[in-house]
PDB file of C-alpha atoms in Angstrom:
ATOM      1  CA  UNK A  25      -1.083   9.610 -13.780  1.00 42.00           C
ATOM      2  CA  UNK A  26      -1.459   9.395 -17.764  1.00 57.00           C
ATOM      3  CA  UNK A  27      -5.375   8.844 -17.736  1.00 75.00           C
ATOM      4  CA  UNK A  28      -7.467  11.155 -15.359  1.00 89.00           C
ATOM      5  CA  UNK A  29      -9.456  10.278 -12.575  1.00 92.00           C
ATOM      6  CA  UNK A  30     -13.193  10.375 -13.317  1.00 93.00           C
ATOM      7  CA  UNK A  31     -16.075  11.284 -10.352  1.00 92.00           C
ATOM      8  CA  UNK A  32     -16.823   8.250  -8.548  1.00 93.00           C
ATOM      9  CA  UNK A  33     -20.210   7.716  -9.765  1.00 94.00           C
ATOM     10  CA  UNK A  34     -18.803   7.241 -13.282  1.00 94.00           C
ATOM     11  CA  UNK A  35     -15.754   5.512 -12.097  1.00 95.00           C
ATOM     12  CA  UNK A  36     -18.151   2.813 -10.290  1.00 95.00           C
ATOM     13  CA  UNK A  37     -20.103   2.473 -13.567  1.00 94.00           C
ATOM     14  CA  UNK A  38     -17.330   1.531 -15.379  1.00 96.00           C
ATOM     15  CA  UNK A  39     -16.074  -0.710 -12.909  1.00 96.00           C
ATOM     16  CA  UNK A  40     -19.363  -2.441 -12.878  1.00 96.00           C
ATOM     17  CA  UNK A  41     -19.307  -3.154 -16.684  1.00 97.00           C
ATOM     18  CA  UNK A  42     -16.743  -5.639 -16.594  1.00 97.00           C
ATOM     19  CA  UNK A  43     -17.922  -8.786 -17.757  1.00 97.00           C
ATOM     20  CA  UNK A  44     -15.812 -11.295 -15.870  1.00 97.00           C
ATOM     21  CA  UNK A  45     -17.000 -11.671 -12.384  1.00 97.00           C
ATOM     22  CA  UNK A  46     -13.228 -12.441 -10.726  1.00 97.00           C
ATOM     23  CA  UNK A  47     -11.860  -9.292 -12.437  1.00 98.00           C
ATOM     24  CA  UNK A  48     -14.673  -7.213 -11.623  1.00 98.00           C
ATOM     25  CA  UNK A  49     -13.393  -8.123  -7.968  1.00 98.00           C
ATOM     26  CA  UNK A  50     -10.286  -7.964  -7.915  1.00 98.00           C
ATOM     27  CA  UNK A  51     -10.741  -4.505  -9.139  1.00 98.00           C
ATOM     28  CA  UNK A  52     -13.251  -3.570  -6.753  1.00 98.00           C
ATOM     29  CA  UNK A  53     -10.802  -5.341  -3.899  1.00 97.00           C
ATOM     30  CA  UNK A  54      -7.826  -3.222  -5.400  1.00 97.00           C
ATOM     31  CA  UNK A  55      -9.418  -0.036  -5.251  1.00 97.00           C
ATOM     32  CA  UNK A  56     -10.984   0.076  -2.059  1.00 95.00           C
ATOM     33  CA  UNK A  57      -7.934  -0.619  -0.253  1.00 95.00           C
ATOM     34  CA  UNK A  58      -5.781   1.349  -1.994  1.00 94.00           C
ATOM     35  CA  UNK A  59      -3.643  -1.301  -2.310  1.00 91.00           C
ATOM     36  CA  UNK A  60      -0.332  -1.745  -4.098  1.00 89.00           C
ATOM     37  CA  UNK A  61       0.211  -4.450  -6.280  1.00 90.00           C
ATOM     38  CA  UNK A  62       2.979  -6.278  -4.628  1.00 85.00           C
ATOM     39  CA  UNK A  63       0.535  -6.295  -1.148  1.00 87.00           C
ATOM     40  CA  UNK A  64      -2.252  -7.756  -3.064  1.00 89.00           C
ATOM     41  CA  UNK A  65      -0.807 -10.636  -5.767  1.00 88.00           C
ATOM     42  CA  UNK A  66      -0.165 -13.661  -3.351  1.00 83.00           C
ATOM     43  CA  UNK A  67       2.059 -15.481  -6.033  1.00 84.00           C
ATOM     44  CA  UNK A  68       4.847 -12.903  -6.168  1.00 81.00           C
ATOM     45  CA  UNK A  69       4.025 -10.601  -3.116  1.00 73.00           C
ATOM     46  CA  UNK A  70       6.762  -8.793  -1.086  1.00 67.00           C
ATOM     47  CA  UNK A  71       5.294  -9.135   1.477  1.00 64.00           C
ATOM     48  CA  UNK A  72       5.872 -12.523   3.591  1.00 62.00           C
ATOM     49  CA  UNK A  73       9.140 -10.968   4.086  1.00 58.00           C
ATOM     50  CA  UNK A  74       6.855  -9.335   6.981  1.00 52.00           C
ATOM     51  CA  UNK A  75       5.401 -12.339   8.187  1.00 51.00           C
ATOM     52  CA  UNK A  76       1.923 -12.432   6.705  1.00 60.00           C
ATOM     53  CA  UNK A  77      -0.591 -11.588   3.957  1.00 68.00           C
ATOM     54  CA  UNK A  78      -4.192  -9.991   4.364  1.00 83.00           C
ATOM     55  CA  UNK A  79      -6.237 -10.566   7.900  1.00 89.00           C
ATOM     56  CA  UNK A  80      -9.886  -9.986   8.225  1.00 94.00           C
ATOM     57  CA  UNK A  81     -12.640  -9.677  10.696  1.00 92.00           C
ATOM     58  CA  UNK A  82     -16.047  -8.273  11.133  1.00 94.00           C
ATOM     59  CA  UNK A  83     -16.557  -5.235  13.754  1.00 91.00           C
ATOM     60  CA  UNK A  84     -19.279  -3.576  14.610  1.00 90.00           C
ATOM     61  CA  UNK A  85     -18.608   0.164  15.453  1.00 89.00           C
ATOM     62  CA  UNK A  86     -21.842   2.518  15.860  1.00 87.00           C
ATOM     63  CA  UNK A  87     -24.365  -0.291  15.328  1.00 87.00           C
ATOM     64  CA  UNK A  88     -22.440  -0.230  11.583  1.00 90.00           C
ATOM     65  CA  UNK A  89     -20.992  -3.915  10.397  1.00 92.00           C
ATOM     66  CA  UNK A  90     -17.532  -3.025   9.392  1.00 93.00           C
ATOM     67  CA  UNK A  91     -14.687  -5.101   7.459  1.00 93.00           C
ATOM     68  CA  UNK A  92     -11.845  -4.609   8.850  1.00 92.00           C
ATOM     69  CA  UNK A  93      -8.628  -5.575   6.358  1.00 92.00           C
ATOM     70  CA  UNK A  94      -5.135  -6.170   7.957  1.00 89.00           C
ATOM     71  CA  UNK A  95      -2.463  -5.439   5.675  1.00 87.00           C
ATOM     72  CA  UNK A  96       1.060  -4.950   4.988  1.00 81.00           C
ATOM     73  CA  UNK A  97       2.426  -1.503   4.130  1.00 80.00           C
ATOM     74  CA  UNK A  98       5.705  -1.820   2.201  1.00 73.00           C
ATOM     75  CA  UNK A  99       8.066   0.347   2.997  1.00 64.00           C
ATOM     76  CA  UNK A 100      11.595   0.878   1.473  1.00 49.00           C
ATOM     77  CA  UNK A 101      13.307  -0.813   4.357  1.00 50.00           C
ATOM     78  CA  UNK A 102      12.315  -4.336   4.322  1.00 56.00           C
ATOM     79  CA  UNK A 103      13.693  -5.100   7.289  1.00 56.00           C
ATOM     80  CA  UNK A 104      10.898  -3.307   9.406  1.00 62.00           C
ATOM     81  CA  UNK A 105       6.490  -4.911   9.494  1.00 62.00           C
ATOM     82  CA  UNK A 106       4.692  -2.009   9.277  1.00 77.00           C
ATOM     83  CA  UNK A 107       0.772  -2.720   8.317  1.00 82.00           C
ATOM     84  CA  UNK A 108      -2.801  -0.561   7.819  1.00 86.00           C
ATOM     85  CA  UNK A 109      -5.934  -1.487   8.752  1.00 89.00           C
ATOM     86  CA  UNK A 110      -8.712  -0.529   5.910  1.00 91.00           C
ATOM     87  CA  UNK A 111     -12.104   0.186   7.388  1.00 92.00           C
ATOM     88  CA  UNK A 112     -14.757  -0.541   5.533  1.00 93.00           C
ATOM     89  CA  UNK A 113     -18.463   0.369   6.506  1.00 92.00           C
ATOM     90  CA  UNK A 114     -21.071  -2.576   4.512  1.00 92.00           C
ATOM     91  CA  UNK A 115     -24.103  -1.222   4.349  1.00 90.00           C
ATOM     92  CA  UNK A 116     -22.008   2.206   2.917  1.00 91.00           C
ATOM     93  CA  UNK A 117     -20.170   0.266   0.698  1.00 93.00           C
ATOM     94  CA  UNK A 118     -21.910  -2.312  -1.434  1.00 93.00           C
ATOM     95  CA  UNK A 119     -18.163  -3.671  -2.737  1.00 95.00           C
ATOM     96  CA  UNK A 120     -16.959  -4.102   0.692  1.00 94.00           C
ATOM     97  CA  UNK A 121     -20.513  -6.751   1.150  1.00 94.00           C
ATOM     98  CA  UNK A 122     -18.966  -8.025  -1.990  1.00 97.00           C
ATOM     99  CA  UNK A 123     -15.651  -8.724  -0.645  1.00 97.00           C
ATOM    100  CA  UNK A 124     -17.028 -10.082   2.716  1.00 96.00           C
ATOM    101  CA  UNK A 125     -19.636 -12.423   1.136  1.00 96.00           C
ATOM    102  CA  UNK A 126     -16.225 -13.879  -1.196  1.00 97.00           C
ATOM    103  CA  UNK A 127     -13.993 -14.211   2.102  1.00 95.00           C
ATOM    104  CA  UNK A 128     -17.152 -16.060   4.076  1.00 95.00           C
ATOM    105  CA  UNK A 129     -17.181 -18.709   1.089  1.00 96.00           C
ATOM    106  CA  UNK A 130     -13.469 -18.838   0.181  1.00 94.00           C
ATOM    107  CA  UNK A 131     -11.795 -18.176   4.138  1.00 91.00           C
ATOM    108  CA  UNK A 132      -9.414 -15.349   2.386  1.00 91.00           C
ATOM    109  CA  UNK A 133      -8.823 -13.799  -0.718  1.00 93.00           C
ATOM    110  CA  UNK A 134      -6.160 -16.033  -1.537  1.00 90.00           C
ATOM    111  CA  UNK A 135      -8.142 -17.695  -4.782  1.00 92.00           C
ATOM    112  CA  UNK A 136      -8.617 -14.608  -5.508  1.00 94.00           C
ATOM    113  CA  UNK A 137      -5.346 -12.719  -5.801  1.00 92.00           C
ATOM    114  CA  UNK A 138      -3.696 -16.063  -6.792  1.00 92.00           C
ATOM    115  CA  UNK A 139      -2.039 -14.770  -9.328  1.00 93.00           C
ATOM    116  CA  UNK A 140       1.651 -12.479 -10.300  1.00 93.00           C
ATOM    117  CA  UNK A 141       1.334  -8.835 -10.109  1.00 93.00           C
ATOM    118  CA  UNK A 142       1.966  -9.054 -14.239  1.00 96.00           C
ATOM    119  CA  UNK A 143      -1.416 -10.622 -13.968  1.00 97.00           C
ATOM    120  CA  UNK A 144      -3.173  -7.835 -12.504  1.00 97.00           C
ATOM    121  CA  UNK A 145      -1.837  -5.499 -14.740  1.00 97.00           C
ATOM    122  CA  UNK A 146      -3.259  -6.949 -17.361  1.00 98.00           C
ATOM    123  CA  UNK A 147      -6.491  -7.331 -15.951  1.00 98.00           C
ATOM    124  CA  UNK A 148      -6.651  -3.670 -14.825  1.00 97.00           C
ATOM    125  CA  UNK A 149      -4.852  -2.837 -18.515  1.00 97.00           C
ATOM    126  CA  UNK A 150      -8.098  -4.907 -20.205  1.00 97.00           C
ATOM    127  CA  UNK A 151     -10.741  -3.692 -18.963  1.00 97.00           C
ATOM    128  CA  UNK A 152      -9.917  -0.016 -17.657  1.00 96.00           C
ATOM    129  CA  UNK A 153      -6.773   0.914 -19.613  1.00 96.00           C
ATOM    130  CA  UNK A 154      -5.057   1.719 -16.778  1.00 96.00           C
ATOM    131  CA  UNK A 155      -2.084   0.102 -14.264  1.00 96.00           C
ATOM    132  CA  UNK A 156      -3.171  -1.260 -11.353  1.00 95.00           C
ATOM    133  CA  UNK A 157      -1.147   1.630  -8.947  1.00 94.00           C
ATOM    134  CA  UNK A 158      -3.892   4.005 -10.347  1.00 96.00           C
ATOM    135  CA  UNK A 159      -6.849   2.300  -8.592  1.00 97.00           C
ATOM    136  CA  UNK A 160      -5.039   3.500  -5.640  1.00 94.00           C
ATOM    137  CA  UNK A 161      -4.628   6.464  -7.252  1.00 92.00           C
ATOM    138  CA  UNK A 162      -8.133   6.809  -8.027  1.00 95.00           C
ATOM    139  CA  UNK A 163      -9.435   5.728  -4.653  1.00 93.00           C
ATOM    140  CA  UNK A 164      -7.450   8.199  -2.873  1.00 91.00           C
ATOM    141  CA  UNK A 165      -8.720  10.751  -4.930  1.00 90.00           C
ATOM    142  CA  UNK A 166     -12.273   9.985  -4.662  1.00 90.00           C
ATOM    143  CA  UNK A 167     -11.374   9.450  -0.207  1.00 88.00           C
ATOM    144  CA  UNK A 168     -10.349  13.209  -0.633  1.00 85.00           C
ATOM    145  CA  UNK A 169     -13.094  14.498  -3.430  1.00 85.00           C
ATOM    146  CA  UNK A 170     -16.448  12.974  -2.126  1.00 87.00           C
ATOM    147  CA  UNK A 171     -15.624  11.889   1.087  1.00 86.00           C
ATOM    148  CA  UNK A 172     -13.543  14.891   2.358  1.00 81.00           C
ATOM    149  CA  UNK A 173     -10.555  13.268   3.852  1.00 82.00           C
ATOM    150  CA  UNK A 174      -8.038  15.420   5.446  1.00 79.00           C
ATOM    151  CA  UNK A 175      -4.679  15.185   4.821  1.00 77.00           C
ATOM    152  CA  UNK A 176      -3.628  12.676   8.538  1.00 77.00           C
ATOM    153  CA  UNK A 177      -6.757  10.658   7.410  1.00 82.00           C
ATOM    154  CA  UNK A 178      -5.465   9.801   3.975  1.00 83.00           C
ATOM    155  CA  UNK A 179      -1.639   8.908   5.237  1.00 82.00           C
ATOM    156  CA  UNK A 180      -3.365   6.622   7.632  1.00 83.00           C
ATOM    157  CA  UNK A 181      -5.779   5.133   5.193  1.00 87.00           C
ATOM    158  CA  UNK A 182      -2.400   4.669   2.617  1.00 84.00           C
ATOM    159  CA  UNK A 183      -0.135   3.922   4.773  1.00 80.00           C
ATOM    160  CA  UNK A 184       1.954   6.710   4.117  1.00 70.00           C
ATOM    161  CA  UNK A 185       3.591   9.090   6.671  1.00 62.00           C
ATOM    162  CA  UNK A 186       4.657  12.626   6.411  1.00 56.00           C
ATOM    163  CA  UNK A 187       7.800  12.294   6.395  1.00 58.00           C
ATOM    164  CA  UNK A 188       7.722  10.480   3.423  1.00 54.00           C
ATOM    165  CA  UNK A 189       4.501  12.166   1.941  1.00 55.00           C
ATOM    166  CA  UNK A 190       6.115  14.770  -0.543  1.00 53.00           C
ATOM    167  CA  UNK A 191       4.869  18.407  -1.358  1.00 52.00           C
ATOM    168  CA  UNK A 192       4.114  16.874  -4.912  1.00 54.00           C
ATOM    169  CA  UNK A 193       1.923  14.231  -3.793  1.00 57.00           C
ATOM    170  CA  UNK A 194       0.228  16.490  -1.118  1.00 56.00           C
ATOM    171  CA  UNK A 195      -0.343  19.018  -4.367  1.00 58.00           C
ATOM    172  CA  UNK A 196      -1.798  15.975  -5.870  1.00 59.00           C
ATOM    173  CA  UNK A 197      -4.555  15.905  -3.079  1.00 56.00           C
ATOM    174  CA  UNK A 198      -5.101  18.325  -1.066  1.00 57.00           C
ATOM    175  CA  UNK A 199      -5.993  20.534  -3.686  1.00 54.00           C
ATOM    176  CA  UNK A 200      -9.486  18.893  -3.726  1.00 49.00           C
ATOM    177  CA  UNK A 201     -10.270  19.310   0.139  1.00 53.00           C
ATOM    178  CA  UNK A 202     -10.969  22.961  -0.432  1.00 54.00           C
ATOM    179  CA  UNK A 203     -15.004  21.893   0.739  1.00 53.00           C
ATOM    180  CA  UNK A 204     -13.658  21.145   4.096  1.00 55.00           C
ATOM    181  CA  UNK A 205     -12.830  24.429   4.768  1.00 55.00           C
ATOM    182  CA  UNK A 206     -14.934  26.491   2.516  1.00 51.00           C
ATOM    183  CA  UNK A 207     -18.232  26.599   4.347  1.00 53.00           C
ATOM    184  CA  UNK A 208     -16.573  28.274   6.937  1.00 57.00           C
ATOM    185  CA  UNK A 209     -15.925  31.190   4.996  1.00 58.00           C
ATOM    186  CA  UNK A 210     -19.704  31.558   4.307  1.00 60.00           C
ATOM    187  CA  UNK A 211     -19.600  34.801   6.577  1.00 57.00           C
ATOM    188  CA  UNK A 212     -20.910  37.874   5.640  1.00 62.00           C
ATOM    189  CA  UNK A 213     -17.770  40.489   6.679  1.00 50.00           C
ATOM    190  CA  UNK A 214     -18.598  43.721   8.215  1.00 56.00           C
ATOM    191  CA  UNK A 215     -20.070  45.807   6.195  1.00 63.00           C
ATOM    192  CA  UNK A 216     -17.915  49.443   5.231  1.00 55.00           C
ATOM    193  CA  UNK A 217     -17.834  51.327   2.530  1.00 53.00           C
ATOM    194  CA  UNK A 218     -15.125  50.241   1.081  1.00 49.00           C
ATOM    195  CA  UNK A 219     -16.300  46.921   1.144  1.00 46.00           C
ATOM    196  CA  UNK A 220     -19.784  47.379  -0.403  1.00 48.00           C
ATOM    197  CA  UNK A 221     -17.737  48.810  -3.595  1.00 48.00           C
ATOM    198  CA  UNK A 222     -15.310  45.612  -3.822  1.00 48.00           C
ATOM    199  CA  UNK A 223     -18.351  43.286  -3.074  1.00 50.00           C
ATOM    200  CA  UNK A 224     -20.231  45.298  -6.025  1.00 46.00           C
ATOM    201  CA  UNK A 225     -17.148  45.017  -8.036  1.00 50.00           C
ATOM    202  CA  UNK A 226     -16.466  41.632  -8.040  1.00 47.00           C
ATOM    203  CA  UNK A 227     -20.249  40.807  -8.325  1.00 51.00           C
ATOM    204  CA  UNK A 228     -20.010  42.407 -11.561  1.00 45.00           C
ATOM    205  CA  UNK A 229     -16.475  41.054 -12.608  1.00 47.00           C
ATOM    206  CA  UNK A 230     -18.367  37.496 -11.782  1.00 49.00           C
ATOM    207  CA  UNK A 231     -21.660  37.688 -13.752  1.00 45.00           C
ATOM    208  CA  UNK A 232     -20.124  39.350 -16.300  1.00 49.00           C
ATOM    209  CA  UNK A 233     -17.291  36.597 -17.057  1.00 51.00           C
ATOM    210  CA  UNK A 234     -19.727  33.551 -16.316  1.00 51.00           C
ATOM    211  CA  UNK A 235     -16.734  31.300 -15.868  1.00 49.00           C
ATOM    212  CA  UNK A 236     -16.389  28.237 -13.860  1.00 51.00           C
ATOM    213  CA  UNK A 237     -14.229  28.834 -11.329  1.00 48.00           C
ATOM    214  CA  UNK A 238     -12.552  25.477 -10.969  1.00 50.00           C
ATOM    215  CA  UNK A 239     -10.321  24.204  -8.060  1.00 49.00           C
TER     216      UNK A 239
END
């Protein structure tokens, strides 16, 4: 992607600035599901070819209201359904109470992803500067950054699989998830001689550069 991803909290801040009330949405809508724009844009959507657009229903799952999204995963072959289902905790998520409150009122989000995936673009071109493939992009990103996905979690959650997941786009990723493993190596080794001079060493190669060591 041309335009870098930002932290989340500034990413939501400048999601939030967008004047019109229907974009602001259908950004918000496009981003947390990580959706692509041919599975969102009703009016020239591939995806009746598999029978159906979004489905949605209210679960409750650890005493948690969750909104649950149904949706078409499109695949090369379209010959073959396959779908996701995006999870989406509300009191978590403040969008997601967004998104439920429209669907209660409007009975699906039909009005408002009435519109060609040309349409979107320019939306997400107006008022972010970017394509509408890198609010996936970006959520992803963030699933993997602050949340602390693992690689299976984020195939499920994109609907990708790992056959078709690349070593590019895993390099994209992964990359980030080094705090799910890093705590474990919090361990003090056992303690030689040799080690106290390398653990000196490097103490004073550290403090001595003051450089961010960045992932």
């Amino acid at each position: 992607m041309s335009v870098r991803v930002p932290d989340i909290a500034t990413f939501r801040c400048a999601v939030e600035s967008i004047p019109d009330q229907r974009d602001r949405l259908r950004v918000k809508t496009a981003y947390l599901l990580a959706a692509r724009a041919s599975e969102l844009c009703f009016k020239d959507s591939d995806v009746p070819a598999y029978g159906g657009l979004m489905r949605h229903r209210l679960e409750e799952f650890m005493n948690q209201p969750v909104l649950l999204t149904k949706l078409a995963t499109l695949k090369k072959r379209r010959d073959e359904a396959s779908y996701r289902v995006i999870a989406l905790p509300l009191r978590f998520e403040p969008w997601a109470a967004e998104i439920a409150k429209f669907i209660d009122e409007h009975g699906s989000l039909k009005p408002l992803f009435d519109i060609t995936r040309r349409q979107l673009r320019n939306v997400t071109s107006k008022h972010l500067g970017v394509n509408p493939h890198w609010l996936r992009h970006a959520r992803i990103t963030h699933l993997v950054d602050y949340y602390g996905f693992t690689a299976e979690e984020i195939t499920t959650y994109a609907g990708w699989s790992y056959r078709a997941l690349g070593q590019s786009m895993l390099e994209t990723y992964l990359h980030l998830n080094w705090r799910s493993y890093v705590l474990k190596l919090f361990k003090p080794l056992p303690r030689t001689s040799t080690y106290t001079h390398a653990q000196t060493s490097m103490d004073l190669i550290y403090w001595s550069s003051k450089r961010e060591v960045k992932p």
